[in-house]
Amino acid sequence: MTLNHFINKIICGDSIELSKEIPANSINLVITSPPYFKQRDYGGLSQEIGNESTVEDYINNLLKLFHECVRILKDDGSIVFNLGDKYEKSSLLLVPYRFAVEVLKQEPIKLVNNITWVKLNPTPRQYRRRLVSSTEPFFHFVKSEKYYYNLDGFMKLSDNPQRKRNNNGNNIGKKYFTLIEGSNLSPRQKQQAREELTKTIEEVKKGKIYSFRMKIKGIHSMPFGGQQGGRRTQILKKGFTIIKINGNSMKRDVIESAVETLKGIKHPAIYPEYIIQELLKLLTRKDDVVLDPFVGSGTTAIACKKLGRNYIGFDINPDYCKMAEKRVENVKIIKPLL
Ligand SMILES: C[S@@+](CC[C@H](N)C(=O)[O-])C[C@H]1O[C@@H](n2cnc3c(N)ncnc32)[C@H](O)[C@@H]1O
């Protein structure tokens, strides 16, 4: 079958069998969240993945699919798998990591990142003898060093609309003004400290830096060692130093996002469209072809349509396929005026 047969379609069936029909080296990105091990029943269909009796059988089934994903992936493509873990007899099985280790042993691929999804609204069930699980990995695998990567397209931590800004309102850094006044610095040093502190607070408010710390002579402990111009020298000469933290502008392997629960959508395990959009911008170009072999409610296809990527979605449950098709259909693309 040619690739055109699959393009921009949701196809109902077993993803291992269906992916065998896709031509080799034709897909730019596979991005998916397979059914988690023994977590849910998606209709009790015979080829459904996730209901195997052992974790080894579950991983073997996923490996069969992954092998096909590697075959159909273009040389500069990526594969992203999001997996969840499972407790058995009060012990974590480490399912995602066992899967990743097996994949790395069996397939000619590299693991670029283990991106951690931090759930802003995890299931509010507090156990008495363990902490609430609130993260899941998104493994980013590639076939070769030539993988397409658009770092500029990916969010900075500070750009995440779901994250509260870390600038503590108008109080940021205020305590340092009090400390400067109470210090033994000379009047000239105090003046310089106030001026530099005011400038730094502005930088945080404008989002140029993430945060800062100030060390004042006689109040804070002195840093050890140090070269010319180092922190220690600055404190000795000026009476203070300001340590700027640029963390917010870094592109980090963490994505914070709430778990999706969409009104009227009857699918128990939807992943956040926000994360998928960010990864599409990072790992694909416009018109690239993206496969989600476990498309569920259609999140990947929706994100692709919105961002001008082609999608292919598989799911074994006919009701989910219909739901995904309908949701994608409802996405209206607004073409920019020329
Ligand atoms: C975790 S859900 C995916 C949810 C999806 N990411 C979303 O946002 O809606 C996993 C999906 O895999 C489907 N599935 C299970 N076994 C399958 C198989 N062998 N082939 C294709 N789909 C399968 C289930 O029906 C379920 O919809």
Short mmCIF file of C-alpha atoms and ligand atoms in Angstrom, two decimals:
data_model
loop_
_atom_site.label_atom_id
_atom_site.label_comp_id
_atom_site.label_asym_id
_atom_site.label_seq_id
_atom_site.Cartn_x
_atom_site.Cartn_y
_atom_site.Cartn_z
CA MET A 1 0.00 0.00 0.00
CA THR A 2 1.20 3.54 -0.64
CA LEU A 3 1.48 6.13 2.12
CA ASN A 4 -1.30 8.18 0.50
CA HIS A 5 -3.75 5.45 1.46
CA PHE A 6 -3.21 6.36 5.14
CA ILE A 7 -2.69 10.11 5.06
CA ASN A 8 -5.03 12.16 7.26
CA LYS A 9 -7.10 9.14 8.19
CA ILE A 10 -8.13 7.45 11.41
CA ILE A 11 -8.04 3.72 10.71
CA CYS A 12 -9.63 1.14 12.93
CA GLY A 13 -7.59 -2.01 13.67
CA ASP A 14 -4.61 -3.51 15.44
CA SER A 15 -1.69 -1.13 15.26
CA ILE A 16 0.95 -3.87 14.88
CA GLU A 17 -0.78 -5.30 11.81
CA LEU A 18 -1.69 -1.91 10.33
CA SER A 19 1.79 -0.46 10.68
CA LYS A 20 3.20 -3.39 8.66
CA GLU A 21 1.29 -1.94 5.69
CA ILE A 22 3.09 1.42 5.87
CA PRO A 23 6.08 1.76 3.50
CA ALA A 24 9.58 1.84 5.02
CA ASN A 25 11.25 5.24 5.66
CA SER A 26 8.05 7.24 5.17
CA ILE A 27 7.07 8.68 8.58
CA ASN A 28 8.62 11.79 10.17
CA LEU A 29 7.35 11.28 13.70
CA VAL A 30 5.65 8.50 15.65
CA ILE A 31 4.14 9.96 18.80
CA THR A 32 1.88 7.94 21.04
CA SER A 33 0.69 6.85 24.41
CA PRO A 34 0.13 3.07 24.36
CA PRO A 35 -2.39 1.54 26.77
CA TYR A 36 -0.69 1.27 30.16
CA PHE A 37 -0.10 -2.18 31.65
CA LYS A 38 -3.24 -3.52 33.40
CA GLN A 39 -4.62 -0.05 33.91
CA ARG A 40 -7.75 0.09 31.77
CA ASP A 41 -10.04 -1.94 29.57
CA TYR A 42 -10.58 -0.26 26.20
CA GLY A 43 -13.42 -2.54 25.12
CA GLY A 44 -11.98 -6.01 25.76
CA LEU A 45 -11.05 -6.62 22.11
CA SER A 46 -8.80 -9.65 21.56
CA GLN A 47 -5.72 -7.85 20.16
CA GLU A 48 -5.96 -5.06 22.73
CA ILE A 49 -2.60 -4.24 24.30
CA GLY A 50 -2.36 -3.71 28.08
CA ASN A 51 -4.27 -6.73 29.36
CA GLU A 52 -1.41 -9.26 29.08
CA SER A 53 -0.96 -11.40 32.19
CA THR A 54 2.70 -10.45 32.74
CA VAL A 55 4.63 -7.23 32.28
CA GLU A 56 7.11 -9.15 30.08
CA ASP A 57 4.33 -10.13 27.62
CA TYR A 58 3.10 -6.52 27.61
CA ILE A 59 6.59 -5.19 26.82
CA ASN A 60 7.07 -7.85 24.11
CA ASN A 61 3.88 -6.72 22.39
CA LEU A 62 4.99 -3.09 22.52
CA LEU A 63 8.40 -4.12 21.16
CA LYS A 64 6.73 -5.72 18.10
CA LEU A 65 5.04 -2.42 17.37
CA PHE A 66 8.21 -0.43 18.09
CA HIS A 67 10.12 -2.58 15.57
CA GLU A 68 7.64 -1.54 12.88
CA CYS A 69 7.92 2.10 13.99
CA VAL A 70 11.69 1.99 13.44
CA ARG A 71 11.22 0.42 9.99
CA ILE A 72 8.72 3.03 8.79
CA LEU A 73 10.58 6.01 10.30
CA LYS A 74 12.58 8.32 8.03
CA ASP A 75 16.29 8.60 8.85
CA ASP A 76 15.81 12.10 10.29
CA GLY A 77 12.63 11.16 12.16
CA SER A 78 11.76 10.67 15.83
CA ILE A 79 9.72 8.27 17.93
CA VAL A 80 8.10 9.54 21.14
CA PHE A 81 6.50 7.05 23.56
CA ASN A 82 4.61 8.16 26.68
CA LEU A 83 4.16 5.34 29.18
CA GLY A 84 2.73 5.06 32.66
CA ASP A 85 3.84 2.89 35.55
CA LYS A 86 1.95 0.36 37.65
CA TYR A 87 2.02 -0.82 41.26
CA GLU A 88 1.83 -4.56 41.87
CA LYS A 89 1.80 -5.89 45.45
CA SER A 90 2.64 -2.37 46.71
CA SER A 91 5.73 -2.11 44.52
CA LEU A 92 6.30 -0.05 41.39
CA LEU A 93 7.08 -2.22 38.36
CA LEU A 94 9.08 0.53 36.54
CA VAL A 95 7.28 -0.46 33.33
CA PRO A 96 8.31 2.59 31.22
CA TYR A 97 12.00 2.15 32.05
CA ARG A 98 11.98 -1.61 31.44
CA PHE A 99 10.45 -0.91 28.05
CA ALA A 100 13.04 1.79 27.23
CA VAL A 101 15.95 -0.49 28.24
CA GLU A 102 14.64 -3.35 26.05
CA VAL A 103 14.13 -1.02 23.09
CA LEU A 104 17.68 0.27 23.39
CA LYS A 105 18.99 -3.32 23.49
CA GLN A 106 16.96 -4.55 20.52
CA GLU A 107 16.68 -1.65 18.09
CA PRO A 108 19.28 0.50 16.28
CA ILE A 109 18.10 3.71 17.93
CA LYS A 110 19.25 6.31 20.43
CA LEU A 111 17.39 7.82 23.37
CA VAL A 112 17.72 11.62 23.11
CA ASN A 113 15.71 12.59 26.19
CA ASN A 114 13.49 11.25 28.89
CA ILE A 115 11.07 14.19 29.03
CA THR A 116 9.12 14.30 32.27
CA TRP A 117 5.48 15.33 32.18
CA VAL A 118 4.67 16.93 35.53
CA LYS A 119 0.91 16.64 36.07
CA LEU A 120 -0.42 19.84 37.58
CA ASN A 121 -3.61 18.07 38.72
CA PRO A 122 -2.73 14.43 39.55
CA THR A 123 -5.47 12.06 40.73
CA PRO A 124 -6.30 13.46 44.16
CA ARG A 125 -5.97 10.17 45.99
CA GLN A 126 -3.59 10.41 48.95
CA TYR A 127 -2.28 7.04 50.13
CA ARG A 128 -1.14 6.73 53.74
CA ARG A 129 2.10 4.92 52.88
CA ARG A 130 3.26 6.48 49.62
CA LEU A 131 3.34 9.82 47.83
CA VAL A 132 1.04 10.75 44.97
CA SER A 133 2.49 9.76 41.56
CA SER A 134 2.40 12.90 39.45
CA THR A 135 4.91 12.40 36.63
CA GLU A 136 5.17 10.30 33.48
CA PRO A 137 7.99 9.94 30.97
CA PHE A 138 7.86 10.86 27.28
CA PHE A 139 10.84 8.99 25.75
CA HIS A 140 12.31 10.65 22.67
CA PHE A 141 14.09 8.11 20.43
CA VAL A 142 15.82 8.73 17.08
CA LYS A 143 17.10 6.57 14.27
CA SER A 144 20.22 8.61 13.48
CA GLU A 145 22.19 11.66 14.56
CA LYS A 146 20.60 13.56 11.63
CA TYR A 147 17.23 13.88 13.41
CA TYR A 148 15.23 17.03 12.62
CA TYR A 149 15.19 19.34 15.64
CA ASN A 150 13.72 22.85 15.87
CA LEU A 151 14.75 23.97 19.33
CA ASP A 152 13.45 27.52 18.66
CA GLY A 153 9.94 26.10 18.21
CA PHE A 154 9.88 24.53 21.66
CA MET A 155 8.59 26.33 24.72
CA LYS A 156 10.73 27.88 27.40
CA LEU A 157 9.58 26.96 30.87
CA SER A 158 8.56 30.59 31.33
CA ASP A 159 6.29 30.47 28.25
CA ASN A 160 4.13 27.69 29.64
CA PRO A 161 0.69 29.25 30.10
CA GLN A 162 -0.22 26.57 32.66
CA ARG A 163 2.61 27.58 34.97
CA LYS A 164 2.22 30.32 37.54
CA ARG A 165 4.84 33.02 37.07
CA ASN A 166 7.59 32.74 39.59
CA ASN A 167 7.95 36.39 40.47
CA ASN A 168 6.11 36.51 43.75
CA GLY A 169 4.06 39.58 42.78
CA ASN A 170 5.45 42.89 43.87
CA ASN A 171 7.39 41.44 46.80
CA ILE A 172 10.19 39.91 44.80
CA GLY A 173 13.57 40.78 46.29
CA LYS A 174 12.07 43.27 48.78
CA LYS A 175 13.71 41.55 51.75
CA TYR A 176 17.13 42.48 50.33
CA PHE A 177 16.38 46.23 50.63
CA THR A 178 15.80 45.72 54.37
CA LEU A 179 19.00 43.66 54.66
CA ILE A 180 21.02 46.34 52.82
CA GLU A 181 19.78 49.04 55.22
CA GLY A 182 20.68 46.94 58.27
CA SER A 183 24.13 45.98 56.94
CA ASN A 184 27.57 47.47 57.72
CA LEU A 185 28.10 48.61 54.09
CA SER A 186 29.27 52.19 53.57
CA PRO A 187 26.62 54.71 52.36
CA ARG A 188 28.16 54.57 48.86
CA GLN A 189 28.08 50.74 48.80
CA LYS A 190 24.47 50.76 50.05
CA GLN A 191 23.49 53.12 47.24
CA GLN A 192 25.16 50.91 44.61
CA ALA A 193 23.53 47.77 46.14
CA ARG A 194 20.06 49.38 46.00
CA GLU A 195 20.57 50.44 42.37
CA GLU A 196 21.74 47.01 41.19
CA LEU A 197 18.98 45.28 43.17
CA THR A 198 16.29 47.49 41.56
CA LYS A 199 17.67 46.72 38.06
CA THR A 200 17.73 42.98 38.76
CA ILE A 201 14.14 42.96 40.08
CA GLU A 202 13.06 44.64 36.82
CA GLU A 203 14.84 41.89 34.82
CA VAL A 204 12.82 39.23 36.68
CA LYS A 205 9.56 41.12 36.16
CA LYS A 206 10.26 41.44 32.42
CA GLY A 207 11.06 37.70 32.23
CA LYS A 208 14.70 38.33 31.18
CA ILE A 209 15.93 36.17 34.05
CA TYR A 210 14.12 33.58 36.12
CA SER A 211 15.19 34.66 39.58
CA PHE A 212 18.22 35.82 41.59
CA ARG A 213 19.93 35.69 44.95
CA MET A 214 21.92 38.44 46.64
CA LYS A 215 24.80 38.01 49.05
CA ILE A 216 25.67 40.94 51.32
CA LYS A 217 28.95 41.30 53.28
CA GLY A 218 28.51 40.61 56.98
CA ILE A 219 25.03 39.13 56.51
CA HIS A 220 25.42 36.14 54.19
CA SER A 221 28.17 33.52 54.29
CA MET A 222 31.14 34.16 51.99
CA PRO A 223 31.57 31.87 48.97
CA PHE A 224 34.64 29.63 49.05
CA GLY A 225 37.64 30.13 46.72
CA GLY A 226 37.07 32.29 43.68
CA GLN A 227 39.06 33.91 40.91
CA GLN A 228 39.47 37.59 40.03
CA GLY A 229 36.01 39.04 39.58
CA GLY A 230 34.50 35.99 41.25
CA ARG A 231 31.71 36.20 43.82
CA ARG A 232 34.09 36.37 46.76
CA THR A 233 36.10 39.23 45.21
CA GLN A 234 32.90 41.13 44.38
CA ILE A 235 31.69 40.89 47.97
CA LEU A 236 35.06 42.03 49.32
CA LYS A 237 35.25 45.00 46.91
CA LYS A 238 31.61 46.14 46.51
CA GLY A 239 30.14 44.68 49.69
CA PHE A 240 27.64 42.51 47.79
CA THR A 241 27.06 40.27 44.79
CA ILE A 242 23.94 39.35 42.82
CA ILE A 243 23.64 35.81 41.44
CA LYS A 244 21.26 35.76 38.46
CA ILE A 245 19.39 32.55 37.66
CA ASN A 246 18.63 32.11 33.96
CA GLY A 247 16.79 28.80 34.35
CA ASN A 248 13.57 30.05 32.86
CA SER A 249 14.96 30.64 29.38
CA MET A 250 16.45 27.15 29.15
CA LYS A 251 14.68 24.47 27.16
CA ARG A 252 14.41 21.73 29.75
CA ASP A 253 13.33 18.09 29.73
CA VAL A 254 10.27 18.91 31.82
CA ILE A 255 6.76 19.79 30.62
CA GLU A 256 4.19 20.90 33.14
CA SER A 257 0.61 20.31 32.09
CA ALA A 258 -2.72 19.36 33.59
CA VAL A 259 -4.30 15.99 32.85
CA GLU A 260 -7.00 16.48 30.20
CA THR A 261 -10.61 15.80 31.04
CA LEU A 262 -12.69 17.08 28.17
CA LYS A 263 -16.40 17.63 28.54
CA GLY A 264 -18.44 15.11 26.59
CA ILE A 265 -15.40 13.05 25.52
CA LYS A 266 -15.77 9.47 26.66
CA HIS A 267 -12.15 8.32 26.63
CA PRO A 268 -10.47 7.46 29.92
CA ALA A 269 -6.85 8.33 29.07
CA ILE A 270 -6.46 11.46 26.95
CA TYR A 271 -3.01 13.01 26.88
CA PRO A 272 -2.57 16.81 26.89
CA GLU A 273 -2.77 18.43 23.46
CA TYR A 274 -0.42 21.13 24.76
CA ILE A 275 2.44 18.62 25.17
CA ILE A 276 1.81 17.11 21.74
CA GLN A 277 1.78 20.53 20.07
CA GLU A 278 5.11 21.41 21.71
CA LEU A 279 6.68 18.14 20.54
CA LEU A 280 5.28 18.58 17.02
CA LYS A 281 6.89 22.03 16.84
CA LEU A 282 10.18 20.61 18.14
CA LEU A 283 10.37 17.48 15.98
CA THR A 284 8.47 18.16 12.72
CA ARG A 285 8.05 20.66 9.89
CA LYS A 286 4.81 21.73 8.24
CA ASP A 287 3.39 18.97 5.97
CA ASP A 288 5.42 16.23 7.71
CA VAL A 289 3.69 12.91 8.36
CA VAL A 290 2.94 11.94 11.97
CA LEU A 291 1.69 8.51 13.09
CA ASP A 292 -0.11 7.79 16.35
CA PRO A 293 -0.65 4.01 16.51
CA PHE A 294 -2.90 4.34 19.61
CA VAL A 295 -4.79 7.49 18.68
CA GLY A 296 -7.69 7.03 21.17
CA SER A 297 -9.80 10.19 21.24
CA GLY A 298 -7.71 11.76 18.45
CA THR A 299 -5.50 14.21 20.36
CA THR A 300 -2.44 13.73 18.11
CA ALA A 301 -4.51 14.09 14.94
CA ILE A 302 -6.14 17.26 16.25
CA ALA A 303 -2.79 18.82 17.15
CA CYS A 304 -1.45 17.87 13.69
CA LYS A 305 -4.40 19.44 11.89
CA LYS A 306 -4.05 22.66 13.90
CA LEU A 307 -0.32 22.89 13.16
CA GLY A 308 -0.46 21.89 9.46
CA ARG A 309 1.08 18.42 9.84
CA ASN A 310 -0.36 15.28 8.20
CA TYR A 311 -1.57 12.60 10.57
CA ILE A 312 -2.25 8.88 10.57
CA GLY A 313 -4.16 7.46 13.53
CA PHE A 314 -4.83 3.84 14.45
CA ASP A 315 -7.07 2.52 17.21
CA ILE A 316 -8.53 -0.90 17.82
CA ASN A 317 -11.80 0.36 19.29
CA PRO A 318 -14.33 1.39 16.59
CA ASP A 319 -16.10 3.79 18.99
CA TYR A 320 -12.86 5.66 19.68
CA CYS A 321 -12.09 5.78 15.94
CA LYS A 322 -15.46 7.42 15.28
CA MET A 323 -14.95 9.83 18.19
CA ALA A 324 -11.47 10.77 16.93
CA GLU A 325 -12.73 11.31 13.38
CA LYS A 326 -15.50 13.57 14.62
CA ARG A 327 -13.18 15.59 16.85
CA VAL A 328 -10.70 16.11 14.01
CA GLU A 329 -13.51 17.09 11.64
CA ASN A 330 -14.60 19.77 14.10
CA VAL A 331 -11.19 21.44 14.06
CA LYS A 332 -11.58 24.42 11.79
CA ILE A 333 -8.43 25.69 10.22
CA ILE A 334 -8.31 29.43 9.77
CA LYS A 335 -6.18 30.13 6.71
CA PRO A 336 -4.06 33.30 7.08
CA LEU A 337 -5.09 36.10 4.69
CA LEU A 338 -2.55 36.66 1.94
C1 LIG B 1 -3.78 5.51 26.33
S1 LIG B 1 -4.99 5.39 25.11
C2 LIG B 1 -4.49 6.64 23.96
C3 LIG B 1 -5.16 7.95 24.24
C4 LIG B 1 -4.77 9.05 23.29
N1 LIG B 1 -3.39 9.46 23.46
C5 LIG B 1 -5.69 10.28 23.51
O1 LIG B 1 -5.19 11.38 23.83
O2 LIG B 1 -6.89 10.13 23.41
C6 LIG B 1 -4.56 3.92 24.28
C7 LIG B 1 -5.46 3.52 23.13
O3 LIG B 1 -4.92 2.34 22.52
C8 LIG B 1 -6.00 1.59 21.97
N2 LIG B 1 -5.50 0.21 21.72
C9 LIG B 1 -5.33 -0.81 22.58
N3 LIG B 1 -4.78 -1.87 21.95
C10 LIG B 1 -4.62 -1.52 20.64
C11 LIG B 1 -4.09 -2.17 19.51
N4 LIG B 1 -3.62 -3.41 19.56
N5 LIG B 1 -4.05 -1.49 18.34
C12 LIG B 1 -4.53 -0.22 18.24
N6 LIG B 1 -5.05 0.45 19.30
C13 LIG B 1 -5.08 -0.19 20.49
C14 LIG B 1 -7.11 1.73 23.01
O4 LIG B 1 -8.37 1.52 22.43
C15 LIG B 1 -6.90 3.17 23.52
O5 LIG B 1 -7.78 4.08 22.87
#
